[in-house]
PDB file of C-alpha atoms in Angstrom:
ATOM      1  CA  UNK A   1      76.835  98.677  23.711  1.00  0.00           C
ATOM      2  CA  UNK A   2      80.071  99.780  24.527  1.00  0.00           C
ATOM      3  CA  UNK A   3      79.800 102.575  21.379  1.00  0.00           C
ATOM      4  CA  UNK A   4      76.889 103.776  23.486  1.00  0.00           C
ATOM      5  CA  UNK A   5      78.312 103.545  26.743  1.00  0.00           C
ATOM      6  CA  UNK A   6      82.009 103.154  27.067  1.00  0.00           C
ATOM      7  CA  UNK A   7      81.996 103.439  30.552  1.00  0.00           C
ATOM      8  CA  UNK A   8      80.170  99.992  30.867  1.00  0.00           C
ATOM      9  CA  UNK A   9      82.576  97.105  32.755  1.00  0.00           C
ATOM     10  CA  UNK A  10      82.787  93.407  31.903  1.00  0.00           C
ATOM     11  CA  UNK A  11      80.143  92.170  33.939  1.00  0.00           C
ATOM     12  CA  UNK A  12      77.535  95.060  33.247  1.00  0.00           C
ATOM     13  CA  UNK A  13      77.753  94.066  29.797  1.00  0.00           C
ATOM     14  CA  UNK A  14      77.390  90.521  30.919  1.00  0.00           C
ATOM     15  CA  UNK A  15      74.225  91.995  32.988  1.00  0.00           C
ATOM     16  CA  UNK A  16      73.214  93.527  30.392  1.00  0.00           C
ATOM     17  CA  UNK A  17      73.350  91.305  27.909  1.00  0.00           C
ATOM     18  CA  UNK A  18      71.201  88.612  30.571  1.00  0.00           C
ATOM     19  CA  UNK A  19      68.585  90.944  31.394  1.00  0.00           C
ATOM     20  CA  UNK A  20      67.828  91.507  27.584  1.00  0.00           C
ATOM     21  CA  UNK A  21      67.929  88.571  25.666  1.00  0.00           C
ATOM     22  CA  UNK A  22      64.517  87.145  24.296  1.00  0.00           C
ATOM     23  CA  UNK A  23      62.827  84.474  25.871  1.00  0.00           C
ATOM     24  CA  UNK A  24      60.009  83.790  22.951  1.00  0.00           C
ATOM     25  CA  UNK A  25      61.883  80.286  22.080  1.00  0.00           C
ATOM     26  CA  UNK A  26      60.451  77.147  20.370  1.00  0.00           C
ATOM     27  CA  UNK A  27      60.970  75.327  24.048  1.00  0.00           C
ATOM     28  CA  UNK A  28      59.534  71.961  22.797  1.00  0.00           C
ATOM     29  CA  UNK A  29      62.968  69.423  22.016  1.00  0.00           C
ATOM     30  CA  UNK A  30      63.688  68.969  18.311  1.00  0.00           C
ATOM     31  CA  UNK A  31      64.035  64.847  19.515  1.00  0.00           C
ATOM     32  CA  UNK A  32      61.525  64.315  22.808  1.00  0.00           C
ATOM     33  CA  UNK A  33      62.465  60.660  23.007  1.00  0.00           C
ATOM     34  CA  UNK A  34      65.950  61.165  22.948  1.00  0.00           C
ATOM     35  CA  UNK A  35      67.187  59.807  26.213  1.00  0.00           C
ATOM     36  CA  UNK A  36      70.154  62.386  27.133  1.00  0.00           C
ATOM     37  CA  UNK A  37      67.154  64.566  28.108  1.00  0.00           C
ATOM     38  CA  UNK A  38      65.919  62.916  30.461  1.00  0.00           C
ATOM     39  CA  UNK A  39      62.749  64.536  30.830  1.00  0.00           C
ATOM     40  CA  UNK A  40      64.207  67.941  30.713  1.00  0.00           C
ATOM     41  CA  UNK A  41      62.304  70.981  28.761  1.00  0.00           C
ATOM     42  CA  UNK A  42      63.827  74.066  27.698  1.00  0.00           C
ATOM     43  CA  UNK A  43      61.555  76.273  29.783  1.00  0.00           C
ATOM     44  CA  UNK A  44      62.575  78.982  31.946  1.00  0.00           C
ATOM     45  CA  UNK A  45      62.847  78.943  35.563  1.00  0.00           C
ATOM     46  CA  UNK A  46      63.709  82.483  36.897  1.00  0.00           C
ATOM     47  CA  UNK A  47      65.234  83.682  33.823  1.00  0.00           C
ATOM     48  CA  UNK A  48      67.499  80.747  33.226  1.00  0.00           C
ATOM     49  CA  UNK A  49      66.732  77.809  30.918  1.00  0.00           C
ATOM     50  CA  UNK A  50      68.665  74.204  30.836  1.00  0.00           C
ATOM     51  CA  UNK A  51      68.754  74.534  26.967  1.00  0.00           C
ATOM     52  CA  UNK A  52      68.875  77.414  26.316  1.00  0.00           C
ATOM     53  CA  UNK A  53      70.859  79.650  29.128  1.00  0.00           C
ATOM     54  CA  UNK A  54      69.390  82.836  29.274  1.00  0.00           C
ATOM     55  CA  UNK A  55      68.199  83.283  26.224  1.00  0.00           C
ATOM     56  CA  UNK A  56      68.552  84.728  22.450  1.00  0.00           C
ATOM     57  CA  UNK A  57      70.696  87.892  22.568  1.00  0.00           C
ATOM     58  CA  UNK A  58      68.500  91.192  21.314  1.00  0.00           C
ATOM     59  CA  UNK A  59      70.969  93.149  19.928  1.00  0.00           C
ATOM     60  CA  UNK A  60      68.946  95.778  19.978  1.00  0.00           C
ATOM     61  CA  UNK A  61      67.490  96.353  23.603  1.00  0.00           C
ATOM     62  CA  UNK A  62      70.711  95.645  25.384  1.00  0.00           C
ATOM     63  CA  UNK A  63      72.507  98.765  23.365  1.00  0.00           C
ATOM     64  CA  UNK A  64      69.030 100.855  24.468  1.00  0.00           C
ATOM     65  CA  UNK A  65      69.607  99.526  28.176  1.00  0.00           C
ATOM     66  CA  UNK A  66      73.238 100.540  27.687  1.00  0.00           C
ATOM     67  CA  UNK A  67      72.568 103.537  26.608  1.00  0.00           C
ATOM     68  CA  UNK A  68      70.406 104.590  29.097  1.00  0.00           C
ATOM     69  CA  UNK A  69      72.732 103.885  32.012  1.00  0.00           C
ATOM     70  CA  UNK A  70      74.111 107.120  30.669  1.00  0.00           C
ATOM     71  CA  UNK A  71      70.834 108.792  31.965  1.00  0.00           C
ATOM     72  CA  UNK A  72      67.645 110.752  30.231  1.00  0.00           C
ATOM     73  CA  UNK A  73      67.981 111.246  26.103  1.00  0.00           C
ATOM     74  CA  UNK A  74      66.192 113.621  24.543  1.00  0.00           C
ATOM     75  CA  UNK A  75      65.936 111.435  21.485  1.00  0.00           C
ATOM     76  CA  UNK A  76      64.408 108.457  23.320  1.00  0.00           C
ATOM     77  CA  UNK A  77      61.454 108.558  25.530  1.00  0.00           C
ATOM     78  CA  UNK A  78      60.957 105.096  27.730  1.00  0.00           C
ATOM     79  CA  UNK A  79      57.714 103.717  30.082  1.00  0.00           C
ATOM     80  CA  UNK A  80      57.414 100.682  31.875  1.00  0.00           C
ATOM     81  CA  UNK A  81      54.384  98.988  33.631  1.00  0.00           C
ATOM     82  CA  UNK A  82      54.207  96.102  35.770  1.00  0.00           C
ATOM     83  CA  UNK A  83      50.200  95.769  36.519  1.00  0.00           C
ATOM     84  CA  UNK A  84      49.840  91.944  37.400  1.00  0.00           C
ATOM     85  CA  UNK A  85      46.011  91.893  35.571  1.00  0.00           C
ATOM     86  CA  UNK A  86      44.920  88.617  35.245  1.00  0.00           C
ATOM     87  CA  UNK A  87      43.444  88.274  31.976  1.00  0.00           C
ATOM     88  CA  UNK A  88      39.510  87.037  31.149  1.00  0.00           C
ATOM     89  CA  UNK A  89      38.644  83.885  29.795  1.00  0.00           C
ATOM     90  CA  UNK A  90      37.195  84.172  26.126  1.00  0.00           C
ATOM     91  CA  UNK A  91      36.020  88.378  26.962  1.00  0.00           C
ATOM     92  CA  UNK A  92      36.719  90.270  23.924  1.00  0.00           C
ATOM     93  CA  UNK A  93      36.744  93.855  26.448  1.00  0.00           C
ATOM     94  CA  UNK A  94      40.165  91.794  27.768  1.00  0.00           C
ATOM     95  CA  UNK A  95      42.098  94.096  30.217  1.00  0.00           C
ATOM     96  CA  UNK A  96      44.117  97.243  29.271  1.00  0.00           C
ATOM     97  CA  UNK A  97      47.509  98.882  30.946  1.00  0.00           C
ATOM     98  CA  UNK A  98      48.719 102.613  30.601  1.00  0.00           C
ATOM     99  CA  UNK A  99      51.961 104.373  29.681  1.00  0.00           C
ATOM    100  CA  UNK A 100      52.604 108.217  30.325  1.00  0.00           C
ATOM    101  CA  UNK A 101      55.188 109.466  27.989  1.00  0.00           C
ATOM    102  CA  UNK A 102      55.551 113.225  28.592  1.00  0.00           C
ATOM    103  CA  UNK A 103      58.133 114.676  26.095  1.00  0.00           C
ATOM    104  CA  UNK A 104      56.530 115.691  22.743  1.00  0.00           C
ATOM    105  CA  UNK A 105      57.679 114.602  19.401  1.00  0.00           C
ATOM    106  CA  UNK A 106      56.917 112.591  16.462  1.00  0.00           C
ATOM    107  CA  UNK A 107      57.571 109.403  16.876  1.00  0.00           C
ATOM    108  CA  UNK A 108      60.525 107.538  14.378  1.00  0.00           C
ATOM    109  CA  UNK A 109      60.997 104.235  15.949  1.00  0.00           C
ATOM    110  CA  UNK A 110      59.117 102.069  18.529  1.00  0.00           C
ATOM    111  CA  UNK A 111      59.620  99.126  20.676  1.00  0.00           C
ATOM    112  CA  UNK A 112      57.382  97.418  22.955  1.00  0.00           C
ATOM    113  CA  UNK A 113      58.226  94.514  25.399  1.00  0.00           C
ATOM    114  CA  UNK A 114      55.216  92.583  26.951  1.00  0.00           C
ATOM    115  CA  UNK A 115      55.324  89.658  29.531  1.00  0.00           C
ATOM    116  CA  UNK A 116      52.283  88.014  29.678  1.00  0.00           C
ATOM    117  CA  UNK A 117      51.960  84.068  31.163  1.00  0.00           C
ATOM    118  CA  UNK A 118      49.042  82.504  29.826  1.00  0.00           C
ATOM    119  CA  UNK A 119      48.585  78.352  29.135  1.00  0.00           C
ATOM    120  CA  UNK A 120      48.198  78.966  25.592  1.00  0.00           C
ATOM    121  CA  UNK A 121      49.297  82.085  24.109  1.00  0.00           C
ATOM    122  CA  UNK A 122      47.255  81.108  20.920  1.00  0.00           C
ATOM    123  CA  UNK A 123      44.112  82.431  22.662  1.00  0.00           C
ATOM    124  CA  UNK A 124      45.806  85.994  22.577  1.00  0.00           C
ATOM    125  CA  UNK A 125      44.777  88.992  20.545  1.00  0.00           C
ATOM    126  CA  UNK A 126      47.448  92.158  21.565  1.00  0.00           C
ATOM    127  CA  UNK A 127      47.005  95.559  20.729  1.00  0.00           C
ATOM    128  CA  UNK A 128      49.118  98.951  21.333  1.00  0.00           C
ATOM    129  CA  UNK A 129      47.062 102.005  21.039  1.00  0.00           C
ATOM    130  CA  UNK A 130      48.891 105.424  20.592  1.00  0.00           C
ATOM    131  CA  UNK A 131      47.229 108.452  22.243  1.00  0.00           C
ATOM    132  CA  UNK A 132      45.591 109.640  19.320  1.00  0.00           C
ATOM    133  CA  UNK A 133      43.851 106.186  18.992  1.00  0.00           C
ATOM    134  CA  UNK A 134      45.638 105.115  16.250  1.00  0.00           C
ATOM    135  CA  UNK A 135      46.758 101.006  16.775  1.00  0.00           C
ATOM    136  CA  UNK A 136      49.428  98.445  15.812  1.00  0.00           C
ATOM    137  CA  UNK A 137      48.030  94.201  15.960  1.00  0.00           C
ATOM    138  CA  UNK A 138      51.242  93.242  17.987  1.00  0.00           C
ATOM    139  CA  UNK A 139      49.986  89.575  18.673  1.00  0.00           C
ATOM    140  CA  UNK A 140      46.953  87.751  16.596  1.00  0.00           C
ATOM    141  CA  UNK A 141      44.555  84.911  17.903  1.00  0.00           C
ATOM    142  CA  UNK A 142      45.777  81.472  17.500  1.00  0.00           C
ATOM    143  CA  UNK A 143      49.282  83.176  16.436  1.00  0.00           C
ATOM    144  CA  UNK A 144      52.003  81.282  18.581  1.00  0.00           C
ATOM    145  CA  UNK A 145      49.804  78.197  18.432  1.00  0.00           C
ATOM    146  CA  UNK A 146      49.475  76.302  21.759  1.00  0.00           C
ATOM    147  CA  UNK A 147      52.620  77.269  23.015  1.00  0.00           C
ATOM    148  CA  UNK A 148      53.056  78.705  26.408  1.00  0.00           C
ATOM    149  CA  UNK A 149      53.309  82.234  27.582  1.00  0.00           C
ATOM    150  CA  UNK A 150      54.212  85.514  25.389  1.00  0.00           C
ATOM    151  CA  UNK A 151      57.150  86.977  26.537  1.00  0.00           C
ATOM    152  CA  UNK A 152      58.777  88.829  23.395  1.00  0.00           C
ATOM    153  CA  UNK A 153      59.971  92.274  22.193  1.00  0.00           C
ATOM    154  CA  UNK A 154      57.994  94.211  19.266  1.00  0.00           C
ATOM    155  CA  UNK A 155      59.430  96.754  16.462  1.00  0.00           C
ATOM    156  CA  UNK A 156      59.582  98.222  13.630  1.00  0.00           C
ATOM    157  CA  UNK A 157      61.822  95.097  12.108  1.00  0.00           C
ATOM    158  CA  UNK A 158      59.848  92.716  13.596  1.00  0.00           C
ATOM    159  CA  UNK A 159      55.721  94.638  13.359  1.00  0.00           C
ATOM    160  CA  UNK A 160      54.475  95.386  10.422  1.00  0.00           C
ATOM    161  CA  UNK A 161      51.623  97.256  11.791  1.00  0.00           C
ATOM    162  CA  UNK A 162      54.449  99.286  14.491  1.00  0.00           C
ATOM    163  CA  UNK A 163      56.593 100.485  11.136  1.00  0.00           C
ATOM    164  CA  UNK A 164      53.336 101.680   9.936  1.00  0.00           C
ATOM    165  CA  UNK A 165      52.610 103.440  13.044  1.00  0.00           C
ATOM    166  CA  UNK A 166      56.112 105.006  12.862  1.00  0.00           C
ATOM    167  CA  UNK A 167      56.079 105.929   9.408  1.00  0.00           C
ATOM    168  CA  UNK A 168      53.493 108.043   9.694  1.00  0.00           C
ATOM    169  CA  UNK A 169      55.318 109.983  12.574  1.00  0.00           C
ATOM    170  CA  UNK A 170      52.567 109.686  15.394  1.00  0.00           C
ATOM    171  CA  UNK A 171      52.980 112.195  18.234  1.00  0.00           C
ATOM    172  CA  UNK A 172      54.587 110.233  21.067  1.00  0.00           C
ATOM    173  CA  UNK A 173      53.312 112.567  23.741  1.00  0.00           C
ATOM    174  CA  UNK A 174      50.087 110.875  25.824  1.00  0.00           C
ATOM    175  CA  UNK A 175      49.055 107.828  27.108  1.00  0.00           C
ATOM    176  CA  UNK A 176      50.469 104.871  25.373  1.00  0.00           C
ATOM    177  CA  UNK A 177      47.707 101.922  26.065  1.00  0.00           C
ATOM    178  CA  UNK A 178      48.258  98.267  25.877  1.00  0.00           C
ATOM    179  CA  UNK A 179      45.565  96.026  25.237  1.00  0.00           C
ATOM    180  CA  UNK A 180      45.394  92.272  25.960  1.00  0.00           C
ATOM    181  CA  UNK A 181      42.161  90.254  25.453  1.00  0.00           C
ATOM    182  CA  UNK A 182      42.024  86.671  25.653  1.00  0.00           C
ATOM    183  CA  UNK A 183      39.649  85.594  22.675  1.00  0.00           C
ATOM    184  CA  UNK A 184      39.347  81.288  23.318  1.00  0.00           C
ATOM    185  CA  UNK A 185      37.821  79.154  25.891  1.00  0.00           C
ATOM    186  CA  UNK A 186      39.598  77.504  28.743  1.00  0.00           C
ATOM    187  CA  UNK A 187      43.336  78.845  29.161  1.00  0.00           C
ATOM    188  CA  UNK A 188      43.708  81.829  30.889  1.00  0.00           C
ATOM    189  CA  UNK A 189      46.864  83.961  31.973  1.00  0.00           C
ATOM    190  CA  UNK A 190      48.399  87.229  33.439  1.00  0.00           C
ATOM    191  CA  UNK A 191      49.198  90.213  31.988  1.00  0.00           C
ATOM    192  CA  UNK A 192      52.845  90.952  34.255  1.00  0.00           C
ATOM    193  CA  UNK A 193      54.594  93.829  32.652  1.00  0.00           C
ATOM    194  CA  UNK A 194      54.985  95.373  29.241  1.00  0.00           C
ATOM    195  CA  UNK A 195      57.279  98.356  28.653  1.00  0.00           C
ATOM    196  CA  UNK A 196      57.409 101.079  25.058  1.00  0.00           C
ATOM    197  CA  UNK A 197      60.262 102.996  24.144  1.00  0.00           C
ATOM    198  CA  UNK A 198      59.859 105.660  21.083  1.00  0.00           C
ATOM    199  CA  UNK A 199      62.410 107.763  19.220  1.00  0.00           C
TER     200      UNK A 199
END
């Protein structure tokens, strides 16, 4: 971070470093009967967890954060949305959320962050679509199991199906489209926010 930005204090890194970290944790306790928990889960409650603080660090999104404290790159091109859609029960047509990214380029790297509560994330099926049409399977049905919620970061490390779409050096210029459909009976959920950054 600080290679990136040396101009960063103490406590922005510390910001920094909070605002980043990954939240996509196993949040059920290794020993539920144990009684020093007293009932306690490791779920978070406005970013902060009892287990767990705030979070895993993501090494790599708090050096892109840092970096772009320094202002606009012409290397990276960044989009964030925050469209609240609440998210049909078990309808394959699900909802979908736009990104304008208006520098040109092929695209070397990409990283998408999606927030999305939902009672059981297993129901989930979520899809980035580039603006040619071409996609990248970020999230698969009954993937995550029962668990709660899908609040992550995607990449190239991570997706499969995102180094693919990289590889092949997609145009980034267009409308970036996120697709979240909720393929399972009975749980339902919110799409929040998601957010893409390409190099």
């Amino acid at each position: 971070m600080l290679s990136v930005n040396p101009e960063l204090s103490a406590d922005e890194v510390r910001s920094i470093l909070t605002a980043t970290a990954d939240r996509d944790l196993e949040l059920v306790p290794d020993l539920p009967n144990d009684p020093n928990l007293q009932g306690f889960t490791g779920d978070f409650d406005s970013g902060h967890s009892l287990f767990f603080g705030s979070g895993k660090v993501n090494a790599r999104r708090a050096v892109t954060r840092a970096r772009a404290l320094l202002g606009p790159s012409s290397g990276e091109r960044e989009g964030t949305a925050s469209p609240g859609l609440a998210i049909p029960d078990n309808l394959p047509q699900g909802v979908v959320s736009s990104i304008d990214i208006a520098s040109p380029g092929a695209v070397q790297d990409i990283q998408v962050d999606v927030n999305i509560t939902h009672t059981y994330r297993g129901d989930l099926a979520v899809t980035l679509v580039s603006p040619q049409g071409f996609t990248a399977e970020l999230h698969r049905v009954r993937q995550g199991g029962g668990a709660d919620h899908l609040i992550r970061s995607y990449d190239t490390t991570n997706s499969p199906e995102l180094a693919t779409l990289a590889s092949g050096g997609v145009e980034g210029q267009g409308t970036w489209k996120l697709h979240v459909a909720d393929r399972l009976r009975r749980d339902t959920g919110k799409l929040n926010s998601w957010s893409i950054s390409l190099t």
